[in-house]
PDB file of C-alpha atoms in Angstrom:
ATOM      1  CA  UNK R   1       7.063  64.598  23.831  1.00 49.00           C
ATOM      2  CA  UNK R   2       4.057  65.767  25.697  1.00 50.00           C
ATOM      3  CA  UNK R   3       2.685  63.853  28.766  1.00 52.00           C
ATOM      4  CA  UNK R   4      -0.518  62.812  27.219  1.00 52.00           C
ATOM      5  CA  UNK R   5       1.276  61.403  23.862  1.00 50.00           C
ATOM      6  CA  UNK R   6       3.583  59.600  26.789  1.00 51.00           C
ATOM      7  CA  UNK R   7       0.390  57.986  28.292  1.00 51.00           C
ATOM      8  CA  UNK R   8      -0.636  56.927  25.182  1.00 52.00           C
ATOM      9  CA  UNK R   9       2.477  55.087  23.905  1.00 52.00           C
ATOM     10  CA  UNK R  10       2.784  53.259  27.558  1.00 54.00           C
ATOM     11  CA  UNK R  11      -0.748  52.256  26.756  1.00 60.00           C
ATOM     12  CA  UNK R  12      -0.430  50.940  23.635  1.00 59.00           C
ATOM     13  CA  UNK R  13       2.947  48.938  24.589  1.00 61.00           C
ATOM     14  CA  UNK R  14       0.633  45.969  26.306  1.00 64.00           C
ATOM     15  CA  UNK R  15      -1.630  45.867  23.138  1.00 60.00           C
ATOM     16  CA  UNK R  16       1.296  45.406  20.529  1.00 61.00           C
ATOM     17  CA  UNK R  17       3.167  42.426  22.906  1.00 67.00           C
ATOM     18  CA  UNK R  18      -0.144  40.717  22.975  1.00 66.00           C
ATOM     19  CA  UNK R  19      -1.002  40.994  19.042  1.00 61.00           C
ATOM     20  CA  UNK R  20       2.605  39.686  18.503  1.00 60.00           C
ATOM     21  CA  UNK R  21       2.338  36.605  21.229  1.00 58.00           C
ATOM     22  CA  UNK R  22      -1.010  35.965  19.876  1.00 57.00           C
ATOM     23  CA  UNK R  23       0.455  35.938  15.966  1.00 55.00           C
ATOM     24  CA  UNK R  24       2.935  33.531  17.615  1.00 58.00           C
ATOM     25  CA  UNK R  25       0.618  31.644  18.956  1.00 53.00           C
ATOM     26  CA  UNK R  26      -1.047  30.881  16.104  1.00 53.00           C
ATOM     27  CA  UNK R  27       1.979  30.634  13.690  1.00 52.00           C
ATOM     28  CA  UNK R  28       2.609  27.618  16.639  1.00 52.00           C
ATOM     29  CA  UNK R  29      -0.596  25.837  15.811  1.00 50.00           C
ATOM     30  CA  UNK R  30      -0.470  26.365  12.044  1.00 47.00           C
ATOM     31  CA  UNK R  31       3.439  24.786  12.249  1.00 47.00           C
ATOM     32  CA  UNK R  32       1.423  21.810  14.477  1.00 49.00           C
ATOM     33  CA  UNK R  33      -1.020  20.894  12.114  1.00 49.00           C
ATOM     34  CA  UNK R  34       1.147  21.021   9.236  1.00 52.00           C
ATOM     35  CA  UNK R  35       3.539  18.697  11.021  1.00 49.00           C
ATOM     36  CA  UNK R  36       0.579  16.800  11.884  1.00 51.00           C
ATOM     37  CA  UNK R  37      -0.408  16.441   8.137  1.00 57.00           C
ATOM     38  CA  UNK R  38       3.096  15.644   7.258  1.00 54.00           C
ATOM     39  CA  UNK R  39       3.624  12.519   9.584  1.00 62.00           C
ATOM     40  CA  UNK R  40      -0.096  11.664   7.996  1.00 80.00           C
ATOM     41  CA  UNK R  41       0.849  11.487   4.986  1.00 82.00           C
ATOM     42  CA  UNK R  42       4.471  10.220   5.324  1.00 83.00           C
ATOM     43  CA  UNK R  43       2.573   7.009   7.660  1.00 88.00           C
ATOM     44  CA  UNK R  44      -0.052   6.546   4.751  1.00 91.00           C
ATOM     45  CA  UNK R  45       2.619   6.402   1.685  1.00 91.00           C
ATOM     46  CA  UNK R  46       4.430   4.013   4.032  1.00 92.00           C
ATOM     47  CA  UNK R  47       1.282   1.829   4.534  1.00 94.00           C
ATOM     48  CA  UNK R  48       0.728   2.164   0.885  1.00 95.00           C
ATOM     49  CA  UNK R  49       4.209   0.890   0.000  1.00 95.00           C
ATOM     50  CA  UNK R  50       3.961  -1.782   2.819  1.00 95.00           C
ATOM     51  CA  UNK R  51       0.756  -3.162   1.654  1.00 96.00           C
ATOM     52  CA  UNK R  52       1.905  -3.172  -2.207  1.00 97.00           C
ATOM     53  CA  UNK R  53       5.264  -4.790  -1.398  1.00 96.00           C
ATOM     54  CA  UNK R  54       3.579  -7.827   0.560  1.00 97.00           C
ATOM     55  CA  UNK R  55       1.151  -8.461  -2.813  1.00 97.00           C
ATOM     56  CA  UNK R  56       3.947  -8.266  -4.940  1.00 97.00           C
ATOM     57  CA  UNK R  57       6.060 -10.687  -2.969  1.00 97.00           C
ATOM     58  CA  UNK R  58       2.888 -13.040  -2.958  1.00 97.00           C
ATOM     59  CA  UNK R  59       2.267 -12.809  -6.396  1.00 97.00           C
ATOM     60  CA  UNK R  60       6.019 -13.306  -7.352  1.00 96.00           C
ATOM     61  CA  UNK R  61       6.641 -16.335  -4.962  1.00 96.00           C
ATOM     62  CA  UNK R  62       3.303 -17.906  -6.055  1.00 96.00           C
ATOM     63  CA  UNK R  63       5.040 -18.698  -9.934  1.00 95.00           C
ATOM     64  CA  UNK R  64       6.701 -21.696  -8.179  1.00 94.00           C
ATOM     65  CA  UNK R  65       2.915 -23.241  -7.365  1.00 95.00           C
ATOM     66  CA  UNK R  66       1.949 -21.914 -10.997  1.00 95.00           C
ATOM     67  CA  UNK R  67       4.473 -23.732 -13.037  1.00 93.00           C
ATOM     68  CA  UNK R  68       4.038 -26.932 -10.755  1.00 93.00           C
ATOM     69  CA  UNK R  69       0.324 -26.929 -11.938  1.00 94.00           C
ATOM     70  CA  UNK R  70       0.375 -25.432 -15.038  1.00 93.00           C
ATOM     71  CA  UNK R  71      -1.001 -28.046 -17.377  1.00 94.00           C
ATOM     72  CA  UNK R  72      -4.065 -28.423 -14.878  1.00 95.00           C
ATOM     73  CA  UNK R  73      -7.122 -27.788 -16.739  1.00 95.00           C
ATOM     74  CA  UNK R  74      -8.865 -27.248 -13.290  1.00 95.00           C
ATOM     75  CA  UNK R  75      -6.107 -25.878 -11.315  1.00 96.00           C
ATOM     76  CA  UNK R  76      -5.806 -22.792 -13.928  1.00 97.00           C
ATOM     77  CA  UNK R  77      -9.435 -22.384 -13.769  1.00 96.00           C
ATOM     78  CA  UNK R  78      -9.305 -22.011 -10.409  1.00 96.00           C
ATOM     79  CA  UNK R  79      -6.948 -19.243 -10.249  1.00 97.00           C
ATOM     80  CA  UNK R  80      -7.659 -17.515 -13.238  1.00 97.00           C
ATOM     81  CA  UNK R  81     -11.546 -17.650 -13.976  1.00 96.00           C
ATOM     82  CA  UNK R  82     -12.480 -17.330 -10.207  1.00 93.00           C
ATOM     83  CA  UNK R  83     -11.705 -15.554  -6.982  1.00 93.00           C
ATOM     84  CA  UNK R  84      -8.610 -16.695  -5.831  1.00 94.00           C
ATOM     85  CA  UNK R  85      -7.106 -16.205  -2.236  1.00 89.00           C
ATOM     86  CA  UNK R  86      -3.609 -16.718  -3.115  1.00 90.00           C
ATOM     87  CA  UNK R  87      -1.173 -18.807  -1.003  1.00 90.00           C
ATOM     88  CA  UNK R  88       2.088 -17.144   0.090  1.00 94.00           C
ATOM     89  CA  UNK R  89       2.434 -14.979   2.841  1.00 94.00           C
ATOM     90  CA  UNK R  90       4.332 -11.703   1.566  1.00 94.00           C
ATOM     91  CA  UNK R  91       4.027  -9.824   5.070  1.00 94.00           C
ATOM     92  CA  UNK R  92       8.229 -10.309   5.778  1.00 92.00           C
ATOM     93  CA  UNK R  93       7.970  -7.501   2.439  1.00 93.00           C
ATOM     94  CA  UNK R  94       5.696  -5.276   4.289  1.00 93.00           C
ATOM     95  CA  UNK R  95       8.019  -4.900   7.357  1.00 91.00           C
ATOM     96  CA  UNK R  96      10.499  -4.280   5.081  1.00 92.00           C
ATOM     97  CA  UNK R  97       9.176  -1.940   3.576  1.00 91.00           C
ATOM     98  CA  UNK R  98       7.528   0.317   5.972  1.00 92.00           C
ATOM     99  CA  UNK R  99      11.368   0.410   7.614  1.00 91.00           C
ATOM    100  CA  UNK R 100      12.517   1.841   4.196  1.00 91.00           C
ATOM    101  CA  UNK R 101       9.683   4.656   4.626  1.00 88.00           C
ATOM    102  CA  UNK R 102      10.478   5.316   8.430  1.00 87.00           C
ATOM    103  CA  UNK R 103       7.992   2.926   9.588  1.00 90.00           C
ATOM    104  CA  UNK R 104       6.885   0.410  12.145  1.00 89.00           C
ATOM    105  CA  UNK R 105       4.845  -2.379  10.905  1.00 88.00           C
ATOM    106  CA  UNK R 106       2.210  -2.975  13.293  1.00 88.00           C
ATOM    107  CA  UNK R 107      -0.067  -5.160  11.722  1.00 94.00           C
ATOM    108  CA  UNK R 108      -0.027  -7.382   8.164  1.00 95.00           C
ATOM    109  CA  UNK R 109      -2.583 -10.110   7.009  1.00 95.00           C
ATOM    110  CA  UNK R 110      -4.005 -12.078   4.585  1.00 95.00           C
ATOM    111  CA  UNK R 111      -7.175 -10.864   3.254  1.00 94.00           C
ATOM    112  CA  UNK R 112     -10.268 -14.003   3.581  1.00 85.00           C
ATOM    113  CA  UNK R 113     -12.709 -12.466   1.835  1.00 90.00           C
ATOM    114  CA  UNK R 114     -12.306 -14.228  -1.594  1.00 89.00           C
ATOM    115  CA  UNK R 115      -9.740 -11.837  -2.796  1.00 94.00           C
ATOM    116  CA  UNK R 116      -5.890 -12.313  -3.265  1.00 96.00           C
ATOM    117  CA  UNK R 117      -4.453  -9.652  -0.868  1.00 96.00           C
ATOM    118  CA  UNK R 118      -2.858  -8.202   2.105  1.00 97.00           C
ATOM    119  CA  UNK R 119      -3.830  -5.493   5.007  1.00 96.00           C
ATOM    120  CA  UNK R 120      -1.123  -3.247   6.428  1.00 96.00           C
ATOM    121  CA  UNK R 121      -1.055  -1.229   9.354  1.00 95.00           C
ATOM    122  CA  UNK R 122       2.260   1.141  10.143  1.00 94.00           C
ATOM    123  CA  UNK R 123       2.839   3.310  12.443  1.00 92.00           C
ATOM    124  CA  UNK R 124       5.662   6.527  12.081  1.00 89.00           C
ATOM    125  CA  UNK R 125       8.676   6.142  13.885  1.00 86.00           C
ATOM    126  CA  UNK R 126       8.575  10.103  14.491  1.00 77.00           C
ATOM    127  CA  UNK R 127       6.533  11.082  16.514  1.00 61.00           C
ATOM    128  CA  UNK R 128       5.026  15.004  17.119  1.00 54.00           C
ATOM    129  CA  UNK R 129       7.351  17.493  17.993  1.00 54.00           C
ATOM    130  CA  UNK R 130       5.046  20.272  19.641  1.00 55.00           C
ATOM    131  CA  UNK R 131       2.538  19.714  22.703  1.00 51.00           C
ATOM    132  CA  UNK R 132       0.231  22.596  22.042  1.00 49.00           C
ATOM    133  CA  UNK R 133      -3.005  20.141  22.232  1.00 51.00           C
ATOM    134  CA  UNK R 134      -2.129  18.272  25.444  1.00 51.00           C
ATOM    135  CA  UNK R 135      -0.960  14.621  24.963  1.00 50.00           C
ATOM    136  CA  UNK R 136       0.416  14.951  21.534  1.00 50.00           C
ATOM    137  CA  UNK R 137       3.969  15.331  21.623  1.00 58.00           C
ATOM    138  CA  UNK R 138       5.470  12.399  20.815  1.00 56.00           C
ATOM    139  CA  UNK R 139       2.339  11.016  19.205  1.00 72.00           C
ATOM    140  CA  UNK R 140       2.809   9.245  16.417  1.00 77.00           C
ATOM    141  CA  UNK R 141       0.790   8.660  13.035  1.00 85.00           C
ATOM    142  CA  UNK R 142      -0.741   5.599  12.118  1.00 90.00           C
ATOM    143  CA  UNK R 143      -2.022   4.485   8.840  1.00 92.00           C
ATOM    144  CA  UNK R 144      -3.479   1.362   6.596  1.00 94.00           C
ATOM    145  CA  UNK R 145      -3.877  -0.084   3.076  1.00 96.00           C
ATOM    146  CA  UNK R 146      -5.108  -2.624   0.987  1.00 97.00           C
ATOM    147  CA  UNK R 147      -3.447  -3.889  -1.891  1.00 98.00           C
ATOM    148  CA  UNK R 148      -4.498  -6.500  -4.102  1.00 98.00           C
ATOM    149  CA  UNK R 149      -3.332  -9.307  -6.873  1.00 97.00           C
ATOM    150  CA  UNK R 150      -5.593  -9.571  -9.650  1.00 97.00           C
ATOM    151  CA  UNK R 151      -5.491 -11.809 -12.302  1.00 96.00           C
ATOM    152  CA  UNK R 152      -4.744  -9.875 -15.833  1.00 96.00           C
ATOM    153  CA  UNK R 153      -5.640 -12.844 -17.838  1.00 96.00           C
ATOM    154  CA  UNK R 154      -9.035 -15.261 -18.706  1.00 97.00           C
ATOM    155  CA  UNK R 155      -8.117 -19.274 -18.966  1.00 97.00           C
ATOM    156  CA  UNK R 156      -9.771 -20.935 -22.222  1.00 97.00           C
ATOM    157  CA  UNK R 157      -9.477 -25.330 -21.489  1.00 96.00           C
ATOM    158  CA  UNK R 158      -8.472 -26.620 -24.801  1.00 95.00           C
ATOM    159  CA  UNK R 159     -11.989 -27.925 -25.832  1.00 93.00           C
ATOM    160  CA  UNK R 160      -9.681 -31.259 -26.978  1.00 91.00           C
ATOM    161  CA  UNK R 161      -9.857 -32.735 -23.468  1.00 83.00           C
ATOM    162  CA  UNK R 162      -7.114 -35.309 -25.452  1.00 85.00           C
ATOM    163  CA  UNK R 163      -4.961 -32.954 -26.811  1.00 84.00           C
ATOM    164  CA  UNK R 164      -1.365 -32.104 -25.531  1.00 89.00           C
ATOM    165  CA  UNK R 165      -2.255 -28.159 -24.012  1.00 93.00           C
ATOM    166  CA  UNK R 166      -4.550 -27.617 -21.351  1.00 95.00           C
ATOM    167  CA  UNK R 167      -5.867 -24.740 -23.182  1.00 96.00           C
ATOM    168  CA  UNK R 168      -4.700 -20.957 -23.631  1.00 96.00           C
ATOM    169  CA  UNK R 169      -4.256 -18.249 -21.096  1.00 96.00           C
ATOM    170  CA  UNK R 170      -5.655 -14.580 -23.243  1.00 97.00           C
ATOM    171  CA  UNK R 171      -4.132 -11.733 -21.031  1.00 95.00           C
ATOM    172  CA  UNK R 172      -3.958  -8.207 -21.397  1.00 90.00           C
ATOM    173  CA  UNK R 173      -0.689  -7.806 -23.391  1.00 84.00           C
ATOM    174  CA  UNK R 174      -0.411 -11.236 -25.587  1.00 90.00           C
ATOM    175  CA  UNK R 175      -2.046 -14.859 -26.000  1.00 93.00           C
ATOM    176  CA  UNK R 176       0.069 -17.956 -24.691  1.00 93.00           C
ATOM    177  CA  UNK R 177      -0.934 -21.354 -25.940  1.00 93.00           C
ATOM    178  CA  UNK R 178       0.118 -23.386 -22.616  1.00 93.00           C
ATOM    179  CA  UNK R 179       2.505 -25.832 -24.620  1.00 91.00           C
ATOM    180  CA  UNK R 180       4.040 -28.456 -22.448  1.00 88.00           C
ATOM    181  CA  UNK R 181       7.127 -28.618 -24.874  1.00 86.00           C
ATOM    182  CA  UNK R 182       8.039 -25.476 -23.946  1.00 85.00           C
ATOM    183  CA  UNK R 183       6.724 -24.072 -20.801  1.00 79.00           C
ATOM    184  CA  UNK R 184       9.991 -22.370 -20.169  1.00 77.00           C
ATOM    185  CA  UNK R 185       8.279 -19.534 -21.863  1.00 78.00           C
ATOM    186  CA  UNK R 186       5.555 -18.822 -19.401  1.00 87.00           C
ATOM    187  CA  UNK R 187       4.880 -14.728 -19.157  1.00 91.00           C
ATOM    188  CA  UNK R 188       6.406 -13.147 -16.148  1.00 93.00           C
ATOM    189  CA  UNK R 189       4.345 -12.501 -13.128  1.00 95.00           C
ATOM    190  CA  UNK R 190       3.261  -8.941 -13.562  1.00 95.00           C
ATOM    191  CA  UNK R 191       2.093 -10.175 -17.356  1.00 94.00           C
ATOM    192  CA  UNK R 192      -0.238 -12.523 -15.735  1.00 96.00           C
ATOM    193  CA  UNK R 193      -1.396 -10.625 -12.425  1.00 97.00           C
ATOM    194  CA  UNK R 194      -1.639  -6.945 -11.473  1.00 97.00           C
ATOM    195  CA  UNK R 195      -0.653  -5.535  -7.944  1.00 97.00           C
ATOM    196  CA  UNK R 196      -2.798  -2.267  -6.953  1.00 97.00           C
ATOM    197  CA  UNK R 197      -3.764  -0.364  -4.123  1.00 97.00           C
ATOM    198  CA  UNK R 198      -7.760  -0.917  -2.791  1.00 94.00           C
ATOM    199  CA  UNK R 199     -10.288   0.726  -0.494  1.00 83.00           C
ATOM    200  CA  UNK R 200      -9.885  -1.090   3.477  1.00 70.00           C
TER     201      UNK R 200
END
């Protein structure tokens, strides 16, 4: 090889190892914000889950106060006709929950704004695995949700203010005369209310 094709190849050594560190170097931030996006995600599914799972519990453990009032005209419009805050506390779900999803619960309440819900904050138990940006290995991702119960039927009083039923519950799936002879038949809990997800 001649001296001057030599020169040139010692030359373009330096070049080549910096394109390659640099390609590294950014394959290393592309691999950072993915992760990033992953423990996003992974922290807002288990917020999601956390937040659902405390509405259901409410809704569920609320059929005890349901059947104890059912054949109150006023009680039923209360809870069916108009906002309704609901009155168990389904927040021991939430923890629960977020644990299954590899999640801390950090925060859980009742929503008192008129509507029947719960707020859930969570927080990943993994935290970031690169410190490229400064500070943020070992961060981890935090995330909340809404989630609602929502009544998925209309209460008609029996216009009979004598007669035997307090009047008839018209839902989304099927009519139920409230009849006091049999109110062994009352519609399960997801018949009557619906659980779903809502903006903060």
């Amino acid at each position: 090889m001649s001296r001057p094709a030599r020169r040139e190849s010692g030359q373009a050594a330096p070049l080549y190892i910096t394109a390659v560190a640099g390609l590294l170097f950014l394959a290393l931030v592309f691999f950072a914000f993915g992760e990033a996006d992953v423990r996003r995600n992974g922290a807002q599914s288990a917020a999601d889950a956390s937040a659902l799972a405390a509405a259901q519990e409410s809704r569920d453990q609320f059929e005890i106060d349901l059947r104890a009032h059912i054949l109150d005209r006023a009680y039923l419009t209360a809870v069916f006709n108009a906002p309704f805050a609901g009155t168990f506390n389904g927040c021991a779900q939430a923890a629960r929950f977020a644990a299954e999803n590899d999640a801390s619960r950090t925060d859980c309440r009742m929503l008192f704004d008129g509507r029947w819900g719960f707020q859930v904050g969570v927080r990943s138990n993994k935290g970031m695995s690169t410190n490229l940006v400064p500070g943020t290995k070992g961060r981890r991702a935090e995330a909340s949700s809404v989630a609602l119960v929502e009544p998925r039927c209309r209460f008609v009083p029996n216009p009979d203010t004598t007669g035997v039923s307090p009047g008839t519950l018209f839902c989304d799936t099927r009519v139920w005369v409230i009849d006091p002879k049999d109110l062994a038949v009352l519609p399960d809990m997801d018949v009557l209310f619906s659980v779903r997800l809502a903006e903060d």
